[in-house]
Amino acid sequence: MKAAVLEEFNKPLNVTDVPDPELTPDGAIVKVEACGICRSDWHGWRGEWTGFLAPLPMVGGHEMSGTVQEVGANVKHVKPGDRVIVPFTCGDGTCQYCQEGKSNECINQEMPGFTYHGGFAEYAHIPTADFNLIPLPDEIPFEQASGMGCRFMTAYHGVLSVGELKPGEWLSVYGSGGVGLSAIQIATAAGANVIAVDVNDAALEFAKNQGAVHTVNSAKDNPVEFIKDITGGGADVSVDALGLNQTIHNSLASVKATGRAVQIGMTPMGDDGQIPINVNDIIANEISYRGSFGMPRSEFPLLLNQVATGKLTPGQLVTETTSLGGIIDVYDKFTRNDIKGTTVITDFTK
Ligand SMILES: [Zn+2]
Ligand SMILES: [Zn+2]
């Protein structure tokens, strides 16, 4: 099969023929129909995030949707022909977290493109298929579904479950990329008022289309002052989708006293998670600083109900489709901070 192989960090991917994945008794082979190219793929390609460093060679790609091709002998619920989404946070289905509906915190977590070969290929093998494959309703096209394996589900969990956002509340969102735009759309559908922050005017225009009621270009204006002014003292909830030193500080400073700051973006190379923050401000203002990672499979039925009935439209965030050979161009755009919307691979032959 064809695959885009990461052989050396920060070097062009090798689009080449590799052996087909091997089926395990609990696993399934999925024919990848669509796979999004995510900022996390770019981080992984650069060899950042020492805790998530992929062993090389690795086939990246963790925003997959596809058709089940073949299932292992122990697989009972999933069958060939099923349309599925693969959440990037795959669980073992048996640990305490998985049992409690928190599979995104599984102690034996597997992540496509990081711990096993992912969706930048014609086929992918998914472990523990009965637990990890999410049935995809017929009315949702593959191209629109792939983002639900990462960005869209991550925003859904971060905004609604971790951020506990309520109708009428103010939400500030730092970063209008994949997660940020998803967060804006989801929060707007939930009845909240969103202020989007980015350094790219085109991305902010896109944010407005997704429902942001105000936007602020942080390269030109002070976003914290802007948000405090608009909201009369601070947002109820803030999401930092980027994980930069500056956005972490600004996101924390944007919430009102007793507000919730949700951290979704991981810090890039060099910081390795080490960012000094003002603990005294967090204490004095009773800020809840909350981490959010992926989404447990238990929340998928709610998300899919909203997408299947058109109340949420992840497909609106897809601006381009490409082939395996086009991944590197998208990585270059991430490097240049020149991203608008999301690109999905639909051609796996070249
Ligand atoms: Zn588990
Ligand atoms: Zn992702």
CSV table of C-alpha atoms and ligand atoms in Angstrom, one decimal:
chain,number,residue,atom,x,y,z
A,1,MET,CA,0.0,0.0,0.0
A,2,LYS,CA,1.0,3.6,-0.4
A,3,ALA,CA,2.0,5.6,2.8
A,4,ALA,CA,3.7,8.8,3.7
A,5,VAL,CA,6.5,7.7,6.0
A,6,LEU,CA,8.2,9.9,8.6
A,7,GLU,CA,11.8,8.6,8.4
A,8,GLU,CA,13.6,11.6,9.9
A,9,PHE,CA,12.2,14.5,11.9
A,10,ASN,CA,11.8,17.8,10.0
A,11,LYS,CA,12.7,16.2,6.7
A,12,PRO,CA,10.3,15.6,3.8
A,13,LEU,CA,8.0,12.6,4.2
A,14,ASN,CA,8.7,9.6,2.0
A,15,VAL,CA,5.6,8.7,0.0
A,16,THR,CA,6.3,5.1,-0.9
A,17,ASP,CA,5.0,1.5,-1.0
A,18,VAL,CA,5.0,-0.2,2.4
A,19,PRO,CA,3.7,-3.6,3.5
A,20,ASP,CA,0.0,-3.7,4.3
A,21,PRO,CA,-0.8,-3.6,8.1
A,22,GLU,CA,-1.1,-7.0,9.9
A,23,LEU,CA,-4.4,-7.9,11.6
A,24,THR,CA,-4.4,-8.8,15.3
A,25,PRO,CA,-7.1,-10.8,17.0
A,26,ASP,CA,-8.6,-7.7,18.7
A,27,GLY,CA,-7.9,-5.2,15.9
A,28,ALA,CA,-9.4,-4.2,12.6
A,29,ILE,CA,-7.9,-3.0,9.3
A,30,VAL,CA,-9.6,0.2,8.2
A,31,LYS,CA,-9.4,1.5,4.6
A,32,VAL,CA,-8.7,5.2,5.2
A,33,GLU,CA,-11.2,7.3,3.3
A,34,ALA,CA,-10.2,10.7,4.7
A,35,CYS,CA,-7.5,11.9,7.1
A,36,GLY,CA,-7.0,15.4,8.3
A,37,ILE,CA,-3.6,17.1,8.6
A,38,CYS,CA,-3.5,18.5,12.1
A,39,ARG,CA,-1.1,20.9,13.9
A,40,SER,CA,-0.2,18.0,16.1
A,41,ASP,CA,1.0,16.0,13.1
A,42,TRP,CA,3.3,19.0,12.4
A,43,HIS,CA,4.5,19.0,16.0
A,44,GLY,CA,5.2,15.3,15.7
A,45,TRP,CA,7.0,15.7,12.4
A,46,ARG,CA,9.3,18.3,14.0
A,47,GLY,CA,10.1,15.9,16.8
A,48,GLU,CA,8.7,18.1,19.5
A,49,TRP,CA,6.8,16.9,22.6
A,50,THR,CA,9.4,14.5,24.1
A,51,GLY,CA,6.6,12.7,25.9
A,52,PHE,CA,5.0,11.9,22.6
A,53,LEU,CA,8.0,11.3,20.4
A,54,ALA,CA,7.2,8.7,17.7
A,55,PRO,CA,9.6,5.8,17.1
A,56,LEU,CA,10.8,6.1,13.5
A,57,PRO,CA,10.0,5.2,10.9
A,58,MET,CA,6.4,6.2,11.6
A,59,VAL,CA,3.3,6.7,9.4
A,60,GLY,CA,1.6,9.8,10.8
A,61,GLY,CA,-2.0,10.9,10.7
A,62,HIS,CA,-4.5,10.7,13.5
A,63,GLU,CA,-7.7,12.2,12.1
A,64,MET,CA,-9.1,9.3,10.3
A,65,SER,CA,-12.4,8.1,9.0
A,66,GLY,CA,-12.8,5.1,6.8
A,67,THR,CA,-14.4,1.8,6.1
A,68,VAL,CA,-13.7,-1.4,8.0
A,69,GLN,CA,-11.9,-3.9,5.7
A,70,GLU,CA,-11.2,-6.8,8.0
A,71,VAL,CA,-11.6,-7.6,11.7
A,72,GLY,CA,-9.7,-9.9,14.0
A,73,ALA,CA,-11.1,-13.2,15.4
A,74,ASN,CA,-12.1,-11.7,18.8
A,75,VAL,CA,-13.9,-8.6,17.3
A,76,LYS,CA,-17.7,-9.0,17.9
A,77,HIS,CA,-19.4,-5.6,17.2
A,78,VAL,CA,-17.5,-4.1,14.3
A,79,LYS,CA,-17.8,-5.7,10.9
A,80,PRO,CA,-16.3,-5.3,7.4
A,81,GLY,CA,-18.1,-2.5,5.5
A,82,ASP,CA,-18.8,-0.4,8.6
A,83,ARG,CA,-18.2,3.3,8.3
A,84,VAL,CA,-16.1,4.5,11.2
A,85,ILE,CA,-14.2,7.3,12.9
A,86,VAL,CA,-11.0,6.6,14.8
A,87,PRO,CA,-10.5,8.9,17.8
A,88,PHE,CA,-6.8,9.7,18.3
A,89,THR,CA,-7.1,8.8,21.9
A,90,CYS,CA,-7.5,5.0,21.7
A,91,GLY,CA,-8.1,3.1,24.9
A,92,ASP,CA,-7.6,-0.5,26.0
A,93,GLY,CA,-11.3,-0.6,27.1
A,94,THR,CA,-10.4,-2.4,30.3
A,95,CYS,CA,-8.5,0.0,32.7
A,96,GLN,CA,-10.4,1.9,35.3
A,97,TYR,CA,-10.5,5.1,33.3
A,98,CYS,CA,-12.0,3.3,30.3
A,99,GLN,CA,-14.5,1.6,32.5
A,100,GLU,CA,-15.5,5.0,34.0
A,101,GLY,CA,-16.1,6.5,30.5
A,102,LYS,CA,-12.8,8.4,30.5
A,103,SER,CA,-10.9,6.5,27.8
A,104,ASN,CA,-9.0,9.7,26.8
A,105,GLU,CA,-7.0,9.1,30.0
A,106,CYS,CA,-6.5,5.4,29.4
A,107,ILE,CA,-3.4,4.1,31.2
A,108,ASN,CA,-2.5,2.1,28.1
A,109,GLN,CA,-3.3,4.7,25.6
A,110,GLU,CA,-2.4,4.3,22.0
A,111,MET,CA,-2.4,7.1,19.5
A,112,PRO,CA,-2.3,6.6,15.7
A,113,GLY,CA,0.6,8.4,14.1
A,114,PHE,CA,2.5,8.5,17.4
A,115,THR,CA,2.5,5.0,19.0
A,116,TYR,CA,1.3,3.1,15.9
A,117,HIS,CA,1.1,3.7,12.2
A,118,GLY,CA,-1.7,6.2,11.4
A,119,GLY,CA,-3.9,7.4,8.6
A,120,PHE,CA,-1.4,8.9,6.2
A,121,ALA,CA,-1.7,5.5,4.3
A,122,GLU,CA,-4.3,3.6,2.3
A,123,TYR,CA,-4.9,1.2,5.3
A,124,ALA,CA,-4.4,1.4,9.0
A,125,HIS,CA,-4.6,-1.2,11.7
A,126,ILE,CA,-6.6,-0.1,14.8
A,127,PRO,CA,-6.1,-1.9,18.1
A,128,THR,CA,-9.0,-3.0,20.3
A,129,ALA,CA,-11.4,-2.3,17.5
A,130,ASP,CA,-14.7,-3.0,19.3
A,131,PHE,CA,-13.8,-0.3,21.8
A,132,ASN,CA,-12.1,2.2,19.7
A,133,LEU,CA,-14.0,2.4,16.4
A,134,ILE,CA,-16.9,4.8,16.5
A,135,PRO,CA,-19.8,4.1,14.1
A,136,LEU,CA,-20.2,7.0,11.6
A,137,PRO,CA,-23.8,7.8,10.6
A,138,ASP,CA,-24.5,7.5,6.9
A,139,GLU,CA,-25.4,11.2,6.5
A,140,ILE,CA,-21.9,12.4,7.5
A,141,PRO,CA,-19.4,12.2,4.6
A,142,PHE,CA,-15.9,10.9,5.4
A,143,GLU,CA,-14.2,14.1,4.5
A,144,GLN,CA,-16.3,16.0,7.1
A,145,ALA,CA,-15.9,13.2,9.6
A,146,SER,CA,-12.2,13.0,9.8
A,147,GLY,CA,-11.8,16.1,12.0
A,148,MET,CA,-14.0,14.5,14.6
A,149,GLY,CA,-11.1,12.0,15.3
A,150,CYS,CA,-9.1,14.9,16.7
A,151,ARG,CA,-9.7,18.6,16.4
A,152,PHE,CA,-13.5,18.7,16.6
A,153,MET,CA,-13.8,16.2,19.4
A,154,THR,CA,-11.0,17.8,21.3
A,155,ALA,CA,-12.8,21.2,21.1
A,156,TYR,CA,-16.1,19.6,22.0
A,157,HIS,CA,-14.8,17.9,25.1
A,158,GLY,CA,-12.7,21.0,26.1
A,159,VAL,CA,-15.4,23.6,25.7
A,160,LEU,CA,-18.5,21.6,27.0
A,161,SER,CA,-17.2,19.0,29.4
A,162,VAL,CA,-14.0,20.5,30.8
A,163,GLY,CA,-14.9,24.2,30.3
A,164,GLU,CA,-18.5,23.6,31.4
A,165,LEU,CA,-19.5,26.4,29.1
A,166,LYS,CA,-23.1,27.6,29.5
A,167,PRO,CA,-25.5,29.5,27.3
A,168,GLY,CA,-25.0,33.2,27.5
A,169,GLU,CA,-21.4,33.0,28.9
A,170,TRP,CA,-18.4,34.7,27.3
A,171,LEU,CA,-15.7,32.4,25.8
A,172,SER,CA,-12.4,33.7,24.6
A,173,VAL,CA,-10.6,31.4,22.1
A,174,TYR,CA,-6.9,31.8,21.5
A,175,GLY,CA,-6.0,30.5,18.1
A,176,SER,CA,-8.3,30.2,15.1
A,177,GLY,CA,-6.9,27.0,13.6
A,178,GLY,CA,-8.5,23.6,13.6
A,179,VAL,CA,-9.2,23.3,17.4
A,180,GLY,CA,-10.0,27.0,17.8
A,181,LEU,CA,-12.5,27.2,14.9
A,182,SER,CA,-14.1,24.0,16.1
A,183,ALA,CA,-14.4,25.5,19.6
A,184,ILE,CA,-16.0,28.7,18.2
A,185,GLN,CA,-18.6,26.7,16.2
A,186,ILE,CA,-19.4,24.4,19.2
A,187,ALA,CA,-19.6,27.2,21.7
A,188,THR,CA,-21.8,29.3,19.4
A,189,ALA,CA,-24.2,26.3,18.9
A,190,ALA,CA,-24.3,25.9,22.7
A,191,GLY,CA,-25.5,29.6,23.0
A,192,ALA,CA,-22.3,31.2,24.3
A,193,ASN,CA,-20.7,34.4,23.0
A,194,VAL,CA,-17.3,33.9,21.5
A,195,ILE,CA,-14.3,36.3,21.2
A,196,ALA,CA,-11.7,34.9,18.8
A,197,VAL,CA,-8.0,35.8,19.1
A,198,ASP,CA,-5.4,35.2,16.4
A,199,VAL,CA,-2.5,37.0,14.6
A,200,ASN,CA,-3.9,36.2,11.1
A,201,ASP,CA,-6.7,38.4,9.8
A,202,ALA,CA,-7.8,35.7,7.3
A,203,ALA,CA,-8.1,33.2,10.1
A,204,LEU,CA,-10.2,35.8,12.2
A,205,GLU,CA,-12.5,36.3,9.2
A,206,PHE,CA,-13.1,32.5,9.2
A,207,ALA,CA,-13.7,32.7,12.9
A,208,LYS,CA,-16.4,35.2,12.4
A,209,ASN,CA,-18.0,32.8,9.9
A,210,GLN,CA,-18.1,30.2,12.6
A,211,GLY,CA,-20.0,32.4,14.9
A,212,ALA,CA,-17.4,34.6,16.8
A,213,VAL,CA,-19.2,37.8,17.8
A,214,HIS,CA,-15.9,39.7,18.2
A,215,THR,CA,-12.4,39.1,16.9
A,216,VAL,CA,-9.1,40.6,17.9
A,217,ASN,CA,-5.7,40.5,16.1
A,218,SER,CA,-3.2,40.1,19.0
A,219,ALA,CA,-0.4,41.2,16.7
A,220,LYS,CA,-2.0,44.6,16.6
A,221,ASP,CA,-4.1,45.0,19.8
A,222,ASN,CA,-3.8,43.8,23.4
A,223,PRO,CA,-6.2,40.9,23.5
A,224,VAL,CA,-6.6,40.8,27.3
A,225,GLU,CA,-7.6,44.5,27.4
A,226,PHE,CA,-10.0,44.0,24.5
A,227,ILE,CA,-11.7,40.9,26.1
A,228,LYS,CA,-12.0,42.6,29.5
A,229,ASP,CA,-13.5,45.6,27.9
A,230,ILE,CA,-16.0,43.8,25.8
A,231,THR,CA,-17.1,41.4,28.6
A,232,GLY,CA,-17.0,43.9,31.5
A,233,GLY,CA,-14.2,42.3,33.4
A,234,GLY,CA,-13.3,39.0,31.8
A,235,ALA,CA,-14.6,36.0,30.0
A,236,ASP,CA,-16.3,33.2,31.9
A,237,VAL,CA,-14.2,30.6,30.1
A,238,SER,CA,-11.1,30.9,28.0
A,239,VAL,CA,-9.6,28.2,25.7
A,240,ASP,CA,-5.9,28.3,24.6
A,241,ALA,CA,-5.7,26.1,21.5
A,242,LEU,CA,-2.1,27.0,20.8
A,243,GLY,CA,0.1,26.4,23.9
A,244,LEU,CA,2.5,29.3,23.2
A,245,ASN,CA,4.0,31.1,26.2
A,246,GLN,CA,2.2,34.2,25.3
A,247,THR,CA,-1.2,32.6,24.6
A,248,ILE,CA,-1.1,30.6,27.8
A,249,HIS,CA,-0.5,33.8,29.8
A,250,ASN,CA,-3.1,35.8,27.8
A,251,SER,CA,-5.7,33.1,28.1
A,252,LEU,CA,-5.3,32.9,31.8
A,253,ALA,CA,-5.4,36.7,32.1
A,254,SER,CA,-8.6,36.9,30.0
A,255,VAL,CA,-10.9,35.1,32.4
A,256,LYS,CA,-12.8,36.9,35.1
A,257,ALA,CA,-12.4,36.1,38.8
A,258,THR,CA,-13.8,32.5,39.4
A,259,GLY,CA,-13.5,31.9,35.6
A,260,ARG,CA,-12.3,28.7,33.9
A,261,ALA,CA,-9.1,28.6,31.7
A,262,VAL,CA,-9.0,25.5,29.6
A,263,GLN,CA,-5.6,24.5,28.2
A,264,ILE,CA,-5.9,22.4,25.0
A,265,GLY,CA,-2.8,23.5,23.1
A,266,MET,CA,0.5,21.8,24.1
A,267,THR,CA,3.7,23.8,24.3
A,268,PRO,CA,6.0,23.6,21.4
A,269,MET,CA,9.7,22.6,21.2
A,270,GLY,CA,12.0,24.1,23.8
A,271,ASP,CA,9.4,24.7,26.4
A,272,ASP,CA,8.5,21.0,26.8
A,273,GLY,CA,5.6,21.9,29.0
A,274,GLN,CA,7.6,24.3,31.3
A,275,ILE,CA,5.9,27.6,31.3
A,276,PRO,CA,6.1,29.9,34.4
A,277,ILE,CA,2.6,31.1,35.4
A,278,ASN,CA,1.5,33.5,38.1
A,279,VAL,CA,0.2,31.2,40.7
A,280,ASN,CA,-0.7,34.0,43.1
A,281,ASP,CA,-3.1,35.5,40.5
A,282,ILE,CA,-4.7,32.1,40.0
A,283,ILE,CA,-5.2,31.8,43.8
A,284,ALA,CA,-6.4,35.4,44.4
A,285,ASN,CA,-8.8,35.3,41.5
A,286,GLU,CA,-9.9,31.7,42.1
A,287,ILE,CA,-9.2,30.8,38.5
A,288,SER,CA,-9.7,27.1,37.6
A,289,TYR,CA,-6.9,26.2,35.2
A,290,ARG,CA,-8.0,22.9,33.6
A,291,GLY,CA,-6.2,20.6,31.1
A,292,SER,CA,-8.2,19.0,28.4
A,293,PHE,CA,-7.0,16.1,26.2
A,294,GLY,CA,-8.9,14.6,23.3
A,295,MET,CA,-12.3,13.2,24.1
A,296,PRO,CA,-13.5,10.0,25.7
A,297,ARG,CA,-15.5,7.7,23.5
A,298,SER,CA,-18.4,8.0,25.9
A,299,GLU,CA,-19.1,11.6,24.6
A,300,PHE,CA,-19.3,10.6,20.9
A,301,PRO,CA,-23.0,9.8,20.8
A,302,LEU,CA,-23.8,13.4,21.8
A,303,LEU,CA,-21.4,14.9,19.3
A,304,LEU,CA,-22.6,12.7,16.5
A,305,ASN,CA,-26.2,13.5,17.2
A,306,GLN,CA,-25.5,17.2,16.7
A,307,VAL,CA,-23.5,16.6,13.5
A,308,ALA,CA,-26.0,14.1,12.0
A,309,THR,CA,-28.8,16.6,12.4
A,310,GLY,CA,-26.7,19.5,11.0
A,311,LYS,CA,-26.6,21.5,14.3
A,312,LEU,CA,-22.8,21.2,14.2
A,313,THR,CA,-21.0,21.2,10.8
A,314,PRO,CA,-17.3,20.1,11.0
A,315,GLY,CA,-17.3,20.0,7.2
A,316,GLN,CA,-17.4,23.8,7.1
A,317,LEU,CA,-13.9,23.8,8.5
A,318,VAL,CA,-12.5,21.8,5.6
A,319,THR,CA,-11.1,24.3,3.1
A,320,GLU,CA,-8.9,22.0,1.0
A,321,THR,CA,-8.3,18.4,0.0
A,322,THR,CA,-5.0,16.9,-1.0
A,323,SER,CA,-3.0,13.7,-1.5
A,324,LEU,CA,-0.3,12.1,0.6
A,325,GLY,CA,2.3,14.0,-1.4
A,326,GLY,CA,0.6,17.3,-0.3
A,327,ILE,CA,1.2,16.8,3.4
A,328,ILE,CA,4.6,18.5,3.4
A,329,ASP,CA,3.1,21.7,1.8
A,330,VAL,CA,0.6,21.9,4.7
A,331,TYR,CA,3.5,21.4,7.2
A,332,ASP,CA,5.2,24.3,5.6
A,333,LYS,CA,2.1,26.5,6.0
A,334,PHE,CA,2.0,25.6,9.7
A,335,THR,CA,5.7,26.7,10.0
A,336,ARG,CA,4.8,30.0,8.3
A,337,ASN,CA,1.7,30.4,10.4
A,338,ASP,CA,-0.2,30.7,7.1
A,339,ILE,CA,-3.1,28.3,7.8
A,340,LYS,CA,-6.8,29.0,7.1
A,341,GLY,CA,-9.2,26.2,7.8
A,342,THR,CA,-8.2,22.6,7.5
A,343,THR,CA,-6.8,20.3,4.8
A,344,VAL,CA,-7.9,16.7,4.5
A,345,ILE,CA,-6.2,14.0,2.5
A,346,THR,CA,-8.7,12.2,0.2
A,347,ASP,CA,-6.3,10.8,-2.4
A,348,PHE,CA,-4.1,8.0,-0.9
A,349,THR,CA,-2.6,6.8,-4.2
A,350,LYS,CA,0.2,9.4,-4.6
B,1,ZN,ZN,-8.0,2.1,29.4
B,2,ZN,ZN,-4.9,16.4,15.8
